[in-house]
Short mmCIF file of C-alpha atoms and ligand atoms in Angstrom, two decimals:
data_model
loop_
_atom_site.label_atom_id
_atom_site.label_comp_id
_atom_site.label_asym_id
_atom_site.label_seq_id
_atom_site.Cartn_x
_atom_site.Cartn_y
_atom_site.Cartn_z
CA UNK A 1 48.70 20.25 87.14
CA UNK A 2 46.14 21.69 89.53
CA UNK A 3 44.16 24.17 87.44
CA UNK A 4 42.73 25.91 90.53
CA UNK A 5 46.13 27.17 91.75
CA UNK A 6 46.75 30.91 91.25
CA UNK A 7 49.35 31.49 88.53
CA UNK A 8 51.82 34.38 88.45
CA UNK A 9 51.67 34.19 84.63
CA UNK A 10 47.98 35.09 84.81
CA UNK A 11 48.38 37.80 87.44
CA UNK A 12 47.38 35.63 90.38
CA UNK A 13 44.24 34.06 88.97
CA UNK A 14 44.05 30.35 88.31
CA UNK A 15 43.91 28.68 84.90
CA UNK A 16 40.28 27.78 85.68
CA UNK A 17 39.38 31.42 86.38
CA UNK A 18 41.26 32.63 83.33
CA UNK A 19 39.47 30.16 81.07
CA UNK A 20 36.10 30.99 82.63
CA UNK A 21 36.39 34.79 82.53
CA UNK A 22 38.93 35.79 79.86
CA UNK A 23 39.86 33.11 77.32
CA UNK A 24 38.14 33.95 74.01
CA UNK A 25 36.13 36.60 75.87
CA UNK A 26 38.09 39.64 77.03
CA UNK A 27 41.61 41.06 77.27
CA UNK A 28 43.74 40.59 80.37
CA UNK A 29 46.75 42.73 81.20
CA UNK A 30 49.25 41.07 83.53
CA UNK A 31 52.03 43.17 85.00
CA UNK A 32 55.15 41.06 85.55
CA UNK A 33 53.64 37.83 84.27
CA UNK A 34 57.23 36.63 83.97
CA UNK A 35 59.12 38.76 86.51
CA UNK A 36 62.63 39.65 85.38
CA UNK A 37 62.00 38.20 81.93
CA UNK A 38 64.91 38.80 79.62
CA UNK A 39 64.58 38.13 75.94
CA UNK A 40 66.65 35.05 75.12
CA UNK A 41 67.28 36.64 71.72
CA UNK A 42 69.02 39.93 70.95
CA UNK A 43 67.54 42.13 68.21
CA UNK A 44 70.59 41.31 66.05
CA UNK A 45 69.96 37.60 66.43
CA UNK A 46 66.33 38.06 65.38
CA UNK A 47 67.50 40.03 62.34
CA UNK A 48 69.99 37.19 61.70
CA UNK A 49 67.13 34.68 61.58
CA UNK A 50 65.34 36.82 59.02
CA UNK A 51 68.26 36.32 56.60
CA UNK A 52 67.61 32.59 56.53
CA UNK A 53 65.74 30.94 53.70
CA UNK A 54 63.75 28.59 55.96
CA UNK A 55 62.50 31.36 58.27
CA UNK A 56 59.29 33.31 57.59
CA UNK A 57 59.76 37.02 58.20
CA UNK A 58 58.28 40.40 57.32
CA UNK A 59 59.23 44.02 57.73
CA UNK A 60 56.51 46.66 58.02
CA UNK A 61 57.46 50.31 57.43
CA UNK A 62 54.94 52.94 58.38
CA UNK A 63 56.37 55.43 55.88
CA UNK A 64 57.95 53.22 53.23
CA UNK A 65 57.47 53.34 49.47
CA UNK A 66 53.79 53.30 50.33
CA UNK A 67 52.11 53.93 53.69
CA UNK A 68 52.44 50.72 55.73
CA UNK A 69 54.76 49.09 53.25
CA UNK A 70 55.23 45.36 53.85
CA UNK A 71 58.31 43.47 52.70
CA UNK A 72 58.72 39.72 52.92
CA UNK A 73 61.94 37.98 53.93
CA UNK A 74 64.41 36.44 53.63
CA UNK A 75 66.28 39.73 53.94
CA UNK A 76 69.93 40.63 53.45
CA UNK A 77 72.28 42.71 55.57
CA UNK A 78 71.73 45.47 53.00
CA UNK A 79 68.03 45.55 53.91
CA UNK A 80 68.91 46.55 57.46
CA UNK A 81 71.48 49.18 56.42
CA UNK A 82 68.83 50.94 54.38
CA UNK A 83 66.07 51.02 56.99
CA UNK A 84 65.16 54.35 58.58
CA UNK A 85 65.87 55.03 62.26
CA UNK A 86 62.24 54.93 63.30
CA UNK A 87 58.82 53.53 62.56
CA UNK A 88 59.49 50.03 61.30
CA UNK A 89 58.98 46.53 62.64
CA UNK A 90 60.56 43.18 61.84
CA UNK A 91 58.32 40.18 62.52
CA UNK A 92 59.70 36.66 62.61
CA UNK A 93 57.29 33.74 62.71
CA UNK A 94 57.68 30.42 64.61
CA UNK A 95 60.92 31.34 66.38
CA UNK A 96 60.18 28.50 68.82
CA UNK A 97 61.09 26.09 66.01
CA UNK A 98 64.54 27.59 65.65
CA UNK A 99 65.58 28.72 69.14
CA UNK A 100 65.11 26.18 71.96
CA UNK A 101 65.07 28.90 74.67
CA UNK A 102 62.05 30.41 72.92
CA UNK A 103 60.31 27.02 72.72
CA UNK A 104 60.85 26.73 76.50
CA UNK A 105 58.54 29.71 77.01
CA UNK A 106 55.68 27.45 75.99
CA UNK A 107 56.17 25.54 79.25
CA UNK A 108 54.25 28.38 80.91
CA UNK A 109 51.16 27.58 78.83
CA UNK A 110 50.72 23.97 79.91
CA UNK A 111 47.21 24.74 81.10
CA UNK A 112 46.13 24.90 77.44
CA UNK A 113 46.06 21.94 75.01
CA UNK A 114 49.37 21.86 73.13
CA UNK A 115 47.65 21.27 69.81
CA UNK A 116 45.93 24.68 70.12
CA UNK A 117 49.30 26.45 70.25
CA UNK A 118 50.53 27.62 66.88
CA UNK A 119 53.83 29.43 67.25
CA UNK A 120 55.85 32.10 69.00
CA UNK A 121 56.30 35.09 66.72
CA UNK A 122 58.84 37.70 67.77
CA UNK A 123 58.85 41.28 66.61
CA UNK A 124 61.57 43.84 66.89
CA UNK A 125 60.50 47.45 66.42
CA UNK A 126 62.54 50.61 66.10
CA UNK A 127 61.09 53.51 68.12
CA UNK A 128 57.64 54.40 66.79
CA UNK A 129 57.38 51.06 64.97
CA UNK A 130 54.12 49.10 64.77
CA UNK A 131 52.06 47.19 62.26
CA UNK A 132 49.03 49.46 62.43
CA UNK A 133 45.65 48.99 64.09
CA UNK A 134 44.29 45.56 63.19
CA UNK A 135 42.58 42.48 64.54
CA UNK A 136 43.57 38.83 64.42
CA UNK A 137 41.31 35.80 64.29
CA UNK A 138 43.34 34.02 66.94
CA UNK A 139 43.98 34.29 70.66
CA UNK A 140 47.36 35.76 71.46
CA UNK A 141 49.51 36.37 74.52
CA UNK A 142 51.73 39.40 73.86
CA UNK A 143 54.73 39.18 76.14
CA UNK A 144 57.05 42.17 76.29
CA UNK A 145 60.61 40.94 75.86
CA UNK A 146 62.72 44.06 75.62
CA UNK A 147 62.09 47.81 75.71
CA UNK A 148 58.62 49.23 76.08
CA UNK A 149 55.57 48.99 73.85
CA UNK A 150 52.39 51.04 74.09
CA UNK A 151 49.40 48.78 73.45
CA UNK A 152 46.08 50.35 72.59
CA UNK A 153 43.04 48.14 72.36
CA UNK A 154 39.72 48.93 70.78
CA UNK A 155 36.46 47.56 69.44
CA UNK A 156 35.45 43.99 68.64
CA UNK A 157 35.79 43.51 64.90
CA UNK A 158 34.46 41.11 62.31
CA UNK A 159 34.68 40.42 58.58
CA UNK A 160 32.63 43.57 57.91
CA UNK A 161 34.97 45.94 59.79
CA UNK A 162 36.20 48.52 57.25
CA UNK A 163 39.86 48.13 56.23
CA UNK A 164 42.31 50.44 54.52
CA UNK A 165 42.89 49.36 50.93
CA UNK A 166 46.15 47.41 51.18
CA UNK A 167 47.39 44.39 49.24
CA UNK A 168 49.15 42.64 52.14
CA UNK A 169 48.09 44.10 55.47
CA UNK A 170 44.70 44.23 57.09
CA UNK A 171 44.75 47.66 58.70
CA UNK A 172 41.54 48.92 60.25
CA UNK A 173 40.09 52.08 58.72
CA UNK A 174 38.60 52.98 62.12
CA UNK A 175 40.17 52.31 65.47
CA UNK A 176 37.93 53.03 68.45
CA UNK A 177 40.35 53.02 71.34
CA UNK A 178 39.05 51.85 74.69
CA UNK A 179 42.22 51.30 76.74
CA UNK A 180 45.93 51.88 76.57
CA UNK A 181 48.92 50.53 78.53
CA UNK A 182 52.69 50.72 78.26
CA UNK A 183 54.20 47.25 78.69
CA UNK A 184 57.64 46.71 80.19
CA UNK A 185 59.72 43.53 79.90
CA UNK A 186 57.91 40.67 81.65
CA UNK A 187 54.46 42.29 81.26
CA UNK A 188 51.93 40.40 79.17
CA UNK A 189 48.67 41.21 77.44
CA UNK A 190 46.21 38.46 76.50
CA UNK A 191 43.90 39.29 73.62
CA UNK A 192 40.97 37.16 72.47
CA UNK A 193 40.26 36.88 68.75
CA UNK A 194 38.89 39.95 66.92
CA UNK A 195 39.77 42.64 69.48
CA UNK A 196 41.25 45.64 67.62
CA UNK A 197 44.79 46.36 68.82
CA UNK A 198 47.62 48.68 67.97
CA UNK A 199 51.11 48.35 69.41
CA UNK A 200 53.62 51.18 69.10
CA UNK A 201 57.25 50.86 70.20
CA UNK A 202 58.17 53.52 72.76
CA UNK A 203 61.83 52.68 72.25
CA UNK A 204 63.79 49.74 70.76
CA UNK A 205 61.40 46.95 71.57
CA UNK A 206 60.85 43.22 71.23
CA UNK A 207 57.48 41.56 71.68
CA UNK A 208 56.84 37.82 71.87
CA UNK A 209 53.44 36.71 70.53
CA UNK A 210 52.29 33.28 71.61
CA UNK A 211 49.67 32.56 68.98
CA UNK A 212 47.03 29.85 68.79
CA UNK A 213 45.46 27.94 65.95
CA UNK A 214 41.78 27.33 65.43
CA UNK A 215 40.33 26.17 62.12
CA UNK A 216 37.61 28.31 60.59
CA UNK A 217 34.19 26.70 60.23
CA UNK A 218 34.75 26.77 56.46
CA UNK A 219 38.05 24.91 56.89
CA UNK A 220 36.45 22.30 59.14
CA UNK A 221 33.69 21.65 56.63
CA UNK A 222 35.74 21.65 53.45
CA UNK A 223 38.71 19.71 54.84
CA UNK A 224 36.63 17.18 56.77
CA UNK A 225 34.34 16.48 53.85
CA UNK A 226 37.36 16.07 51.53
CA UNK A 227 38.82 13.65 54.05
CA UNK A 228 35.52 11.73 54.35
CA UNK A 229 35.06 11.53 50.61
CA UNK A 230 38.15 9.30 50.32
CA UNK A 231 36.23 6.57 52.13
CA UNK A 232 33.02 6.83 50.07
CA UNK A 233 32.37 4.97 46.85
CA UNK A 234 30.79 6.54 43.81
CA UNK A 235 27.97 4.03 44.18
CA UNK A 236 26.83 5.48 47.45
CA UNK A 237 24.36 8.14 46.37
CA UNK A 238 21.33 10.11 47.26
CA UNK A 239 18.67 7.42 47.21
CA UNK A 240 14.92 7.54 47.48
CA UNK A 241 13.62 4.00 47.43
CA UNK A 242 10.02 3.96 48.57
CA UNK A 243 9.36 7.60 47.82
CA UNK A 244 5.86 8.85 47.15
CA UNK A 245 4.74 9.66 43.59
CA UNK A 246 4.26 13.26 42.51
CA UNK A 247 0.56 13.56 43.12
CA UNK A 248 -1.88 15.22 40.80
CA UNK A 249 -2.15 18.82 41.84
CA UNK A 250 1.51 18.87 43.08
CA UNK A 251 4.17 20.57 41.01
CA UNK A 252 6.73 18.14 39.56
CA UNK A 253 9.43 20.86 39.75
CA UNK A 254 9.17 21.32 43.47
CA UNK A 255 11.86 19.82 45.71
CA UNK A 256 9.77 18.37 48.49
CA UNK A 257 10.56 18.26 52.18
CA UNK A 258 11.18 14.47 52.08
CA UNK A 259 14.11 15.00 49.68
CA UNK A 260 15.68 17.41 52.15
CA UNK A 261 15.19 14.90 54.95
CA UNK A 262 16.93 12.17 52.92
CA UNK A 263 19.83 14.52 52.25
CA UNK A 264 20.09 15.42 55.92
CA UNK A 265 20.15 11.73 56.81
CA UNK A 266 22.92 11.08 54.31
CA UNK A 267 24.99 13.91 55.76
CA UNK A 268 24.30 12.96 59.35
CA UNK A 269 25.21 9.34 58.80
CA UNK A 270 28.72 10.34 57.70
CA UNK A 271 29.27 13.52 59.66
CA UNK A 272 28.57 11.79 62.93
CA UNK A 273 31.28 9.17 62.47
CA UNK A 274 33.29 10.15 65.55
CA UNK A 275 36.32 8.08 64.74
CA UNK A 276 36.73 9.65 61.33
CA UNK A 277 36.03 13.12 62.68
CA UNK A 278 38.67 12.72 65.38
CA UNK A 279 41.14 11.23 62.91
CA UNK A 280 40.70 14.15 60.57
CA UNK A 281 40.86 16.73 63.36
CA UNK A 282 44.02 15.30 64.91
CA UNK A 283 45.70 15.17 61.54
CA UNK A 284 44.63 18.71 60.72
CA UNK A 285 45.71 20.20 64.05
CA UNK A 286 49.11 18.54 63.89
CA UNK A 287 49.90 19.62 60.35
CA UNK A 288 53.28 21.28 60.58
CA UNK A 289 53.52 24.93 59.69
CA UNK A 290 56.59 24.14 57.56
CA UNK A 291 56.22 20.55 56.27
CA UNK A 292 59.53 20.90 54.42
CA UNK A 293 61.24 20.99 57.83
CA UNK A 294 59.76 17.63 58.81
CA UNK A 295 61.73 15.17 56.70
CA UNK A 296 62.78 11.83 58.02
CA UNK A 297 65.50 9.30 57.55
CA UNK A 298 65.36 5.63 56.63
CA UNK A 299 65.79 3.39 59.64
CA UNK A 300 64.32 0.06 60.69
CA UNK A 301 63.30 -0.82 64.19
CA UNK A 302 66.32 -3.10 64.70
CA UNK A 303 68.76 -0.32 63.85
CA UNK A 304 66.84 2.06 66.03
CA UNK A 305 66.91 -0.32 68.98
CA UNK A 306 70.64 -0.80 68.54
CA UNK A 307 71.28 2.95 68.38
CA UNK A 308 69.22 3.66 71.50
CA UNK A 309 70.90 0.80 73.37
CA UNK A 310 74.24 2.37 72.48
CA UNK A 311 73.21 5.66 74.05
CA UNK A 312 71.56 7.55 71.19
CA UNK A 313 68.89 10.09 72.19
CA UNK A 314 65.77 10.89 70.21
CA UNK A 315 64.19 14.34 70.42
CA UNK A 316 61.06 15.81 68.89
CA UNK A 317 61.77 17.71 65.70
CA UNK A 318 60.90 21.28 66.78
CA UNK A 319 58.92 21.68 63.54
CA UNK A 320 56.85 18.55 64.18
CA UNK A 321 53.52 18.49 66.01
CA UNK A 322 52.24 15.60 68.10
CA UNK A 323 48.96 14.79 69.83
CA UNK A 324 47.04 11.67 70.78
CA UNK A 325 43.52 10.60 71.63
CA UNK A 326 41.41 7.54 72.26
CA UNK A 327 38.73 5.86 70.18
CA UNK A 328 36.60 2.74 70.58
CA UNK A 329 39.20 0.52 68.94
CA UNK A 330 42.28 1.86 70.73
CA UNK A 331 44.43 4.96 70.66
CA UNK A 332 45.21 7.40 67.91
CA UNK A 333 48.60 9.03 67.64
CA UNK A 334 48.74 12.11 65.47
CA UNK A 335 52.11 13.21 64.23
CA UNK A 336 52.68 16.03 61.82
CA UNK A 337 49.45 15.57 59.89
CA UNK A 338 49.41 11.76 59.98
CA UNK A 339 47.70 9.29 62.29
CA UNK A 340 48.05 5.71 63.41
CA UNK A 341 45.75 3.47 65.48
CA UNK A 342 47.54 1.75 68.36
CA UNK A 343 46.53 -0.68 71.09
CA UNK A 344 45.45 0.75 74.43
CA UNK A 345 48.43 -0.62 76.34
CA UNK A 346 50.69 1.79 74.43
CA UNK A 347 49.29 4.85 76.21
CA UNK A 348 52.39 5.40 78.40
CA UNK A 349 54.62 5.37 75.31
CA UNK A 350 52.35 7.82 73.46
CA UNK A 351 52.43 10.20 76.42
CA UNK A 352 56.19 9.92 76.59
CA UNK A 353 56.62 10.54 72.86
CA UNK A 354 54.33 13.61 72.96
CA UNK A 355 55.82 15.16 76.07
CA UNK A 356 59.40 14.00 76.45
CA UNK A 357 62.14 16.37 75.38
CA UNK A 358 64.43 13.40 75.03
CA UNK A 359 63.82 9.68 74.53
CA UNK A 360 66.61 7.32 75.52
CA UNK A 361 67.06 3.77 76.73
CA UNK A 362 66.44 4.88 80.33
CA UNK A 363 63.04 6.49 79.96
CA UNK A 364 61.97 4.15 77.15
CA UNK A 365 62.82 1.17 79.35
CA UNK A 366 60.69 -1.84 78.43
CA UNK A 367 59.40 -0.17 75.25
CA UNK A 368 62.70 -0.92 73.57
CA UNK A 369 61.99 -4.61 74.03
CA UNK A 370 58.44 -4.20 72.69
CA UNK A 371 58.16 -4.72 68.97
CA UNK A 372 55.15 -2.41 68.53
CA UNK A 373 56.93 0.28 70.54
CA UNK A 374 60.11 0.06 68.48
CA UNK A 375 58.16 0.04 65.22
CA UNK A 376 56.31 3.15 66.27
CA UNK A 377 59.51 4.99 67.17
CA UNK A 378 61.11 3.94 63.87
CA UNK A 379 58.03 5.19 61.98
CA UNK A 380 58.26 8.57 63.72
CA UNK A 381 61.96 8.83 62.83
CA UNK A 382 61.19 7.91 59.22
CA UNK A 383 58.48 10.53 59.14
CA UNK A 384 60.74 13.17 60.66
CA UNK A 385 58.70 13.85 63.80
CA UNK A 386 61.50 12.40 65.95
CA UNK A 387 65.16 12.83 65.21
CA UNK A 388 68.50 11.85 66.74
CA UNK A 389 69.74 14.52 69.12
CA UNK A 390 73.28 14.70 67.85
CA UNK A 391 72.34 15.43 64.27
C1 LIG B 1 53.89 43.05 66.93
O1 LIG B 1 54.45 42.31 67.74
O2 LIG B 1 54.41 44.08 66.51
C2 LIG B 1 52.54 42.75 66.37
C3 LIG B 1 51.82 41.72 67.09
C4 LIG B 1 50.34 41.85 66.83
O3 LIG B 1 49.80 42.91 66.87
O4 LIG B 1 49.66 40.85 66.57
CO1 LIG B 2 47.88 41.39 66.13
#
């Protein structure tokens, strides 16, 4: 896509301009980002999802048993009968994994790397409902799906921003409002990480939150070093061959600068291994939110070839995550937290697997006759990242 073209979704600025001026920097309100947008889900259908065991949901009541009471799903029909008329919100996570029309919304965000996208959360709020003033550590596009919501935004927050004492919710003790808008269906508000925000339903209202994932620095360091450690033997240690003796007049207890330099070298030697860093990162960013929904089936490449030749269609498991990259020795395909190194000539197949909604004998073409190609597809079916469409 041409990233310099003005986009309606971004209020007439291009993806380039948005990324330069707003992304991770400042909020952007877009009136009619998706003109005429109608929520593909009714409030009842969202509530229906929250009754399901495999769906992650919460209800926040402003005046519940405690102020800002939070309940975790799955809920029952009784739950909804007992809710007050006003001032509560139902939030359902990762609806894109369960409702294809919601996953289709992500088509509008093709100017951002797919592996940065986390999920589409949908909230339904009764009039007055909201989850309190708070901040998130992630970028979010808040798309109004139904009814109207008043969004107030405030100060930039950080880990030191005072919070109300609450076991489950991070509600800001102080909210310093700077701006306020009422969003109608099709309007969208982009918020960078850490901007205080507070959404209040003006009437029955549904909001779609397209959320992003970004590992914390602590996660990068702990997870990458854990990953690296698998490849290191116990024999490889801090070593100081050729070091200078503790001289008379120097304190034997002092850790000298040269020790620190040796340690830095040891770290640098491993931390700068780009292939391992990329392998870890791709695996980490494609870890499914719900691994239990990515389960495969036994199949060998011969059976798979036969099935596809007979008209079977493979689709991406909506709970799976896929990405790819290149390294010195070839290509890396990341699928739901795993990775495989593949020869460079397989790039067209990797792109097809990552982007195609459906894989069949027509678009797979010659790959069905290619043993490496078939083996890869069979592996992805076994792993659960791809599945047969009619199942
Ligand atoms: C909501 O949709 O009610 C909450 C979304 C958010 O503030 O992050
Ligand atoms: Co938020």
